[in-house]
Amino acid sequence: MNTEVNQDFKIGVVGAGSWGTALANLLGCKGYPLDLWVFEPDVCRQIAKQHENKVYLPGVTLSPNLRPTNDLQDVVADKDLVLLVVPSHLMRETTLRMADVIGPATIVVSASKGIENKSHLTMSGVIRETLTGLAEDHLAVISGPSFAREVARQAPTVVTAASRSLSTAEKVQQVFATSYFRVYSNQDMIGVELGGAVKNVIAIAAGVIDGLGLGLNTRAALITRGLVEIQRLGKRLGADQRTLAGIAGVGDLILTCTGDLSRNHTVGKKIGEGLKLEEILSEMRMVAEGVKTAKSVHNLSREVNVEMPICREMYHILYEGASPQEAVYRLMTRDLKQELE
């Protein structure tokens, strides 16, 4: 595996939540000197002084190669690669602030998973609209079954780097790959992004099932039929079905629907236990992307005429106060049909 580090290759990481911090630390530990944009001044000072992000990734000693700063433009200016790891609903605002300083030769990689509410664009679509000077073949995404905390403790993990340009995907693959972080290349950006975004909605639904105490049969059925919904939407939008059966599809779906570290599953479980969404979110500092993505997926599926009953019921639960028990009943009593329709 050729993963040699070019010390002159300049990297900026935008976003210091758990996932951004974990990826920045991976690159720093690999040997890349990099700048890390931190939104909160107190978190920035903490990383600089204590080499730890106690808010979003506590207990992990961060590489001294990380230089935290609150200056966004300084982080992205004159860089060979910029990694975006901000919540999906902040992607447009953040990249607009970068537009005047991002270089045309810079490779921009999104590690954020979501679909924008108003435009129904994936994150690469948002980036194309905001970073108008960026070459299309310099845009990439990275996704897969990868809890930040496990990556931070160097547990073996596999992800996919996708770009319409195979050479760009392979460059990102080389930059991020380590002995514990295996990166595959892919040219199906929309498939990788849809898998990473929609699985968060299904993960909330899986959490609801667990919160209701309905058992493993029900959860297995939910995950399986959730994959069908992801595949339906992917087919309509031009995704390669092999992508959705791979790391960024099935792999990420299984992890997020079953792992205790999943914020989306946690939100769903608390809803199933009877808590209100507002109460749950008020106690969380980190973002559960599936909450906002549920609205995007619901509206997008109607726009492109794709049947996604699980995602529809999650929208009703999250945004219209529907009863989880009634949602399960509606799903189970839908008209009978062939499985492979």
Short mmCIF file of C-alpha atoms in Angstrom, two decimals:
data_model
loop_
_atom_site.label_atom_id
_atom_site.label_comp_id
_atom_site.label_asym_id
_atom_site.label_seq_id
_atom_site.Cartn_x
_atom_site.Cartn_y
_atom_site.Cartn_z
CA MET A 1 0.00 0.00 0.00
CA ASN A 2 1.58 3.25 -1.18
CA THR A 3 0.54 5.91 1.32
CA GLU A 4 3.70 8.01 1.51
CA VAL A 5 3.23 11.47 3.00
CA ASN A 6 4.27 14.55 1.07
CA GLN A 7 5.11 17.10 3.74
CA ASP A 8 4.54 19.91 1.24
CA PHE A 9 0.94 18.79 0.57
CA LYS A 10 -1.16 21.40 2.38
CA ILE A 11 -4.48 20.38 3.95
CA GLY A 12 -7.26 22.35 5.59
CA VAL A 13 -10.05 20.67 7.56
CA VAL A 14 -13.26 22.65 8.01
CA GLY A 15 -15.26 21.49 11.04
CA ALA A 16 -14.13 20.19 14.42
CA GLY A 17 -17.04 18.08 15.52
CA SER A 18 -16.36 14.46 16.39
CA TRP A 19 -15.98 13.31 12.78
CA GLY A 20 -13.98 16.32 11.64
CA THR A 21 -11.66 16.02 14.60
CA ALA A 22 -11.20 12.28 14.06
CA LEU A 23 -10.33 12.71 10.38
CA ALA A 24 -8.03 15.65 11.08
CA ASN A 25 -6.27 13.59 13.72
CA LEU A 26 -5.94 10.65 11.33
CA LEU A 27 -4.21 12.89 8.79
CA GLY A 28 -2.09 14.53 11.47
CA CYS A 29 -0.99 11.19 12.89
CA LYS A 30 -0.16 10.06 9.38
CA GLY A 31 2.26 12.97 9.18
CA TYR A 32 0.42 15.74 7.36
CA PRO A 33 0.68 19.22 8.91
CA LEU A 34 -2.79 20.74 8.65
CA ASP A 35 -5.04 23.61 9.68
CA LEU A 36 -8.31 22.84 11.45
CA TRP A 37 -11.18 25.32 11.45
CA VAL A 38 -12.99 25.27 14.79
CA PHE A 39 -16.24 27.24 15.08
CA GLU A 40 -16.33 27.58 18.88
CA PRO A 41 -13.54 29.75 20.36
CA ASP A 42 -13.49 27.74 23.61
CA VAL A 43 -13.04 24.45 21.74
CA CYS A 44 -10.31 26.02 19.62
CA ARG A 45 -8.37 27.16 22.69
CA GLN A 46 -8.79 23.76 24.29
CA ILE A 47 -7.38 21.91 21.28
CA ALA A 48 -4.47 24.35 21.04
CA LYS A 49 -3.53 24.14 24.72
CA GLN A 50 -4.47 20.58 25.68
CA HIS A 51 -4.39 18.70 22.35
CA GLU A 52 -7.83 17.31 23.07
CA ASN A 53 -11.35 18.11 21.90
CA LYS A 54 -13.13 17.49 25.18
CA VAL A 55 -16.51 18.58 23.82
CA TYR A 56 -16.77 16.40 20.71
CA LEU A 57 -14.06 13.73 21.02
CA PRO A 58 -13.05 13.48 24.68
CA GLY A 59 -10.28 11.17 25.79
CA VAL A 60 -8.37 11.28 22.49
CA THR A 61 -4.94 12.92 22.44
CA LEU A 62 -4.68 14.85 19.18
CA SER A 63 -1.64 15.01 16.92
CA PRO A 64 0.62 18.06 17.35
CA ASN A 65 0.40 18.40 13.54
CA LEU A 66 -3.07 19.96 13.98
CA ARG A 67 -3.17 23.75 14.09
CA PRO A 68 -6.63 24.85 15.29
CA THR A 69 -7.96 28.28 14.38
CA ASN A 70 -11.23 30.22 14.20
CA ASP A 71 -10.13 31.84 10.91
CA LEU A 72 -11.97 29.97 8.15
CA GLN A 73 -10.35 31.73 5.23
CA ASP A 74 -6.88 31.08 6.61
CA VAL A 75 -7.69 27.36 6.82
CA VAL A 76 -8.77 27.01 3.19
CA ALA A 77 -6.49 29.49 1.40
CA ASP A 78 -3.60 28.09 -0.65
CA LYS A 79 -4.39 24.47 0.20
CA ASP A 80 -3.93 21.39 -1.95
CA LEU A 81 -6.90 19.67 -0.30
CA VAL A 82 -9.76 21.02 1.80
CA LEU A 83 -11.89 18.57 3.77
CA LEU A 84 -15.42 19.75 4.65
CA VAL A 85 -16.94 18.21 7.77
CA VAL A 86 -19.68 20.62 8.82
CA PRO A 87 -23.34 19.76 9.51
CA SER A 88 -25.22 19.49 6.23
CA HIS A 89 -27.55 22.40 7.01
CA LEU A 90 -24.50 24.66 7.41
CA MET A 91 -22.69 23.55 4.25
CA ARG A 92 -24.04 26.32 1.99
CA GLU A 93 -23.33 29.10 4.48
CA THR A 94 -19.83 27.78 5.18
CA THR A 95 -18.77 27.24 1.58
CA LEU A 96 -20.06 30.64 0.52
CA ARG A 97 -17.63 32.14 3.03
CA MET A 98 -14.83 30.13 1.38
CA ALA A 99 -15.67 30.97 -2.22
CA ASP A 100 -13.35 33.96 -2.64
CA VAL A 101 -10.23 32.24 -1.32
CA ILE A 102 -10.50 28.60 -2.44
CA GLY A 103 -7.96 27.93 -5.18
CA PRO A 104 -8.98 26.45 -8.57
CA ALA A 105 -6.42 23.68 -8.15
CA THR A 106 -7.63 22.71 -4.68
CA ILE A 107 -9.26 19.31 -4.22
CA VAL A 108 -12.40 19.74 -2.12
CA VAL A 109 -13.67 16.66 -0.25
CA SER A 110 -16.99 16.48 1.58
CA ALA A 111 -17.30 14.12 4.54
CA SER A 112 -20.71 15.55 5.52
CA LYS A 113 -23.81 13.39 5.10
CA GLY A 114 -27.12 14.99 4.32
CA ILE A 115 -29.55 16.43 1.77
CA GLU A 116 -30.31 20.16 1.88
CA ASN A 117 -33.91 20.94 2.87
CA LYS A 118 -34.78 23.64 0.34
CA SER A 119 -32.84 22.55 -2.74
CA HIS A 120 -32.88 18.77 -2.14
CA LEU A 121 -29.23 18.75 -3.21
CA THR A 122 -26.62 16.44 -1.77
CA MET A 123 -23.55 18.13 -0.32
CA SER A 124 -21.59 17.93 -3.57
CA GLY A 125 -24.50 19.68 -5.28
CA VAL A 126 -24.41 22.47 -2.72
CA ILE A 127 -20.65 22.79 -3.14
CA ARG A 128 -20.99 23.04 -6.93
CA GLU A 129 -23.42 25.94 -6.50
CA THR A 130 -21.30 27.84 -4.00
CA LEU A 131 -17.71 27.16 -5.07
CA THR A 132 -18.27 28.14 -8.68
CA GLY A 133 -14.55 28.42 -9.42
CA LEU A 134 -13.88 24.83 -8.42
CA ALA A 135 -13.16 22.41 -11.24
CA GLU A 136 -15.70 19.57 -11.41
CA ASP A 137 -12.94 16.97 -11.43
CA HIS A 138 -11.53 18.40 -8.19
CA LEU A 139 -14.63 17.59 -6.13
CA ALA A 140 -14.90 14.38 -4.08
CA VAL A 141 -16.83 12.82 -1.22
CA ILE A 142 -15.83 10.29 1.41
CA SER A 143 -18.28 8.06 3.27
CA GLY A 144 -18.75 4.65 4.86
CA PRO A 145 -19.40 2.83 8.13
CA SER A 146 -17.12 4.89 10.34
CA PHE A 147 -17.96 6.01 13.86
CA ALA A 148 -15.58 8.83 14.78
CA ARG A 149 -14.60 7.37 18.14
CA GLU A 150 -13.58 4.03 16.62
CA VAL A 151 -11.54 5.75 13.91
CA ALA A 152 -9.88 7.86 16.61
CA ARG A 153 -8.80 4.74 18.49
CA GLN A 154 -7.52 3.29 15.21
CA ALA A 155 -9.96 0.41 14.94
CA PRO A 156 -9.85 -1.10 11.41
CA THR A 157 -12.33 0.83 9.24
CA VAL A 158 -13.22 0.89 5.54
CA VAL A 159 -14.70 3.82 3.59
CA THR A 160 -15.17 4.91 -0.01
CA ALA A 161 -13.77 8.01 -1.69
CA ALA A 162 -15.79 9.01 -4.74
CA SER A 163 -15.28 11.56 -7.49
CA ARG A 164 -16.39 11.84 -11.09
CA SER A 165 -12.67 11.93 -11.80
CA LEU A 166 -11.06 8.59 -11.04
CA SER A 167 -7.66 10.24 -10.60
CA THR A 168 -9.11 12.57 -7.95
CA ALA A 169 -10.79 9.66 -6.16
CA GLU A 170 -7.49 7.80 -6.18
CA LYS A 171 -5.64 10.88 -4.88
CA VAL A 172 -8.08 11.18 -1.96
CA GLN A 173 -7.75 7.45 -1.42
CA GLN A 174 -3.98 7.77 -1.13
CA VAL A 175 -4.10 10.79 1.19
CA PHE A 176 -6.46 9.19 3.72
CA ALA A 177 -5.41 5.53 3.64
CA THR A 178 -3.56 4.10 6.64
CA SER A 179 -2.96 0.62 8.03
CA TYR A 180 -6.23 0.90 9.97
CA PHE A 181 -8.25 3.13 7.61
CA ARG A 182 -8.74 1.40 4.27
CA VAL A 183 -10.11 3.58 1.49
CA TYR A 184 -11.71 2.31 -1.72
CA SER A 185 -12.15 4.50 -4.81
CA ASN A 186 -15.43 4.99 -6.66
CA GLN A 187 -16.81 7.29 -9.38
CA ASP A 188 -20.44 7.11 -8.26
CA MET A 189 -20.70 10.26 -6.16
CA ILE A 190 -24.50 10.36 -6.03
CA GLY A 191 -24.69 6.74 -4.86
CA VAL A 192 -22.12 7.30 -2.11
CA GLU A 193 -23.89 10.46 -0.94
CA LEU A 194 -27.42 9.04 -1.03
CA GLY A 195 -26.32 5.98 0.92
CA GLY A 196 -24.70 8.14 3.57
CA ALA A 197 -27.62 10.54 3.86
CA VAL A 198 -30.75 8.38 3.70
CA LYS A 199 -29.39 5.70 6.04
CA ASN A 200 -29.57 8.29 8.82
CA VAL A 201 -33.35 8.48 8.41
CA ILE A 202 -33.61 4.69 8.47
CA ALA A 203 -31.38 4.65 11.57
CA ILE A 204 -33.82 6.89 13.43
CA ALA A 205 -36.57 4.46 12.46
CA ALA A 206 -34.49 1.53 13.72
CA GLY A 207 -34.02 3.37 17.00
CA VAL A 208 -37.79 3.86 17.26
CA ILE A 209 -38.22 0.10 16.82
CA ASP A 210 -35.74 -0.55 19.62
CA GLY A 211 -37.29 2.10 21.83
CA LEU A 212 -40.68 0.45 21.41
CA GLY A 213 -39.11 -2.89 22.39
CA LEU A 214 -40.39 -4.63 19.26
CA GLY A 215 -37.43 -6.99 18.95
CA LEU A 216 -34.83 -8.17 16.48
CA ASN A 217 -37.23 -9.52 13.84
CA THR A 218 -38.77 -6.09 13.46
CA ARG A 219 -35.44 -4.31 13.33
CA ALA A 220 -34.09 -6.70 10.68
CA ALA A 221 -37.21 -6.14 8.57
CA LEU A 222 -36.91 -2.36 9.00
CA ILE A 223 -33.26 -2.32 7.89
CA THR A 224 -33.93 -4.56 4.89
CA ARG A 225 -36.91 -2.59 3.64
CA GLY A 226 -35.05 0.63 4.40
CA LEU A 227 -32.34 -0.48 2.00
CA VAL A 228 -35.02 -1.01 -0.65
CA GLU A 229 -36.09 2.61 -0.22
CA ILE A 230 -32.51 3.85 -0.55
CA GLN A 231 -32.10 1.76 -3.70
CA ARG A 232 -35.34 3.06 -5.20
CA LEU A 233 -34.29 6.67 -4.72
CA GLY A 234 -30.79 5.90 -5.93
CA LYS A 235 -32.06 4.28 -9.11
CA ARG A 236 -34.26 7.27 -9.88
CA LEU A 237 -31.38 9.71 -9.35
CA GLY A 238 -28.83 7.73 -11.34
CA ALA A 239 -26.86 5.92 -8.62
CA ASP A 240 -25.10 2.63 -9.31
CA GLN A 241 -26.93 -0.10 -7.39
CA ARG A 242 -23.59 -1.75 -6.66
CA THR A 243 -22.59 1.30 -4.65
CA LEU A 244 -25.72 1.02 -2.53
CA ALA A 245 -24.98 -2.67 -1.93
CA GLY A 246 -21.47 -1.75 -0.79
CA ILE A 247 -19.59 0.18 1.86
CA ALA A 248 -21.43 3.50 1.59
CA GLY A 249 -24.80 1.78 1.29
CA VAL A 250 -25.37 -1.48 3.16
CA GLY A 251 -22.23 -1.05 5.26
CA ASP A 252 -23.12 2.36 6.62
CA LEU A 253 -26.79 1.42 6.98
CA ILE A 254 -26.05 -1.60 9.18
CA LEU A 255 -23.63 0.34 11.36
CA THR A 256 -25.91 3.31 11.95
CA CYS A 257 -29.02 1.20 12.56
CA THR A 258 -27.39 -1.09 15.12
CA GLY A 259 -24.45 0.73 16.71
CA ASP A 260 -24.72 2.25 20.17
CA LEU A 261 -22.54 5.18 19.03
CA SER A 262 -25.12 6.25 16.42
CA ARG A 263 -26.68 9.63 17.28
CA ASN A 264 -29.52 8.99 14.84
CA HIS A 265 -30.36 5.62 16.38
CA THR A 266 -30.22 7.23 19.82
CA VAL A 267 -32.73 9.91 18.80
CA GLY A 268 -35.09 7.28 17.43
CA LYS A 269 -34.79 5.10 20.50
CA LYS A 270 -35.71 7.98 22.79
CA ILE A 271 -38.71 8.79 20.60
CA GLY A 272 -39.79 5.16 20.84
CA GLU A 273 -39.48 5.40 24.61
CA GLY A 274 -41.90 8.33 24.61
CA LEU A 275 -39.69 11.44 24.67
CA LYS A 276 -40.48 14.44 22.48
CA LEU A 277 -38.07 15.41 19.69
CA GLU A 278 -37.57 18.95 21.03
CA GLU A 279 -36.59 17.55 24.42
CA ILE A 280 -34.15 15.09 22.88
CA LEU A 281 -32.43 17.65 20.65
CA SER A 282 -32.16 20.19 23.45
CA GLU A 283 -29.93 17.77 25.35
CA MET A 284 -27.62 17.08 22.36
CA ARG A 285 -24.69 19.28 21.41
CA MET A 286 -23.81 17.14 18.39
CA VAL A 287 -26.03 16.94 15.31
CA ALA A 288 -28.19 13.95 14.38
CA GLU A 289 -28.23 14.51 10.61
CA GLY A 290 -31.22 12.24 10.01
CA VAL A 291 -33.64 14.66 11.65
CA LYS A 292 -33.23 17.34 8.98
CA THR A 293 -32.61 14.81 6.22
CA ALA A 294 -35.99 13.17 6.97
CA LYS A 295 -37.71 16.32 5.71
CA SER A 296 -35.50 16.50 2.62
CA VAL A 297 -36.03 12.84 1.74
CA HIS A 298 -39.79 13.04 2.27
CA ASN A 299 -40.13 16.05 -0.02
CA LEU A 300 -37.62 14.78 -2.58
CA SER A 301 -39.30 11.38 -2.85
CA ARG A 302 -42.61 13.08 -3.58
CA GLU A 303 -40.95 15.38 -6.11
CA VAL A 304 -39.42 12.48 -8.09
CA ASN A 305 -42.34 10.10 -7.43
CA VAL A 306 -40.46 7.40 -5.51
CA GLU A 307 -42.31 5.35 -2.89
CA MET A 308 -40.48 5.51 0.47
CA PRO A 309 -43.02 4.52 3.15
CA ILE A 310 -40.55 4.19 6.05
CA CYS A 311 -39.09 7.62 5.35
CA ARG A 312 -42.61 9.01 4.99
CA GLU A 313 -43.62 7.67 8.39
CA MET A 314 -40.46 9.07 9.96
CA TYR A 315 -41.34 12.49 8.56
CA HIS A 316 -44.80 12.22 10.12
CA ILE A 317 -43.31 11.20 13.49
CA LEU A 318 -40.61 13.88 13.53
CA TYR A 319 -42.53 16.80 12.05
CA GLU A 320 -46.21 16.09 12.60
CA GLY A 321 -46.17 14.38 15.99
CA ALA A 322 -47.46 11.06 14.66
CA SER A 323 -47.54 8.11 17.04
CA PRO A 324 -44.69 5.60 16.51
CA GLN A 325 -47.06 2.72 17.27
CA GLU A 326 -49.52 3.91 14.64
CA ALA A 327 -46.69 4.36 12.14
CA VAL A 328 -45.65 0.74 12.61
CA TYR A 329 -49.27 -0.38 12.17
CA ARG A 330 -49.60 1.60 8.92
CA LEU A 331 -46.40 0.07 7.56
CA MET A 332 -47.47 -3.47 8.45
CA THR A 333 -50.97 -3.15 6.98
CA ARG A 334 -50.09 -1.60 3.62
CA ASP A 335 -51.42 -3.35 0.52
CA LEU A 336 -49.69 -6.69 -0.02
CA LYS A 337 -47.33 -6.88 -2.98
CA GLN A 338 -44.43 -8.78 -4.57
CA GLU A 339 -41.17 -8.33 -2.71
CA LEU A 340 -39.12 -7.38 -5.77
CA GLU A 341 -41.40 -4.68 -7.12
#
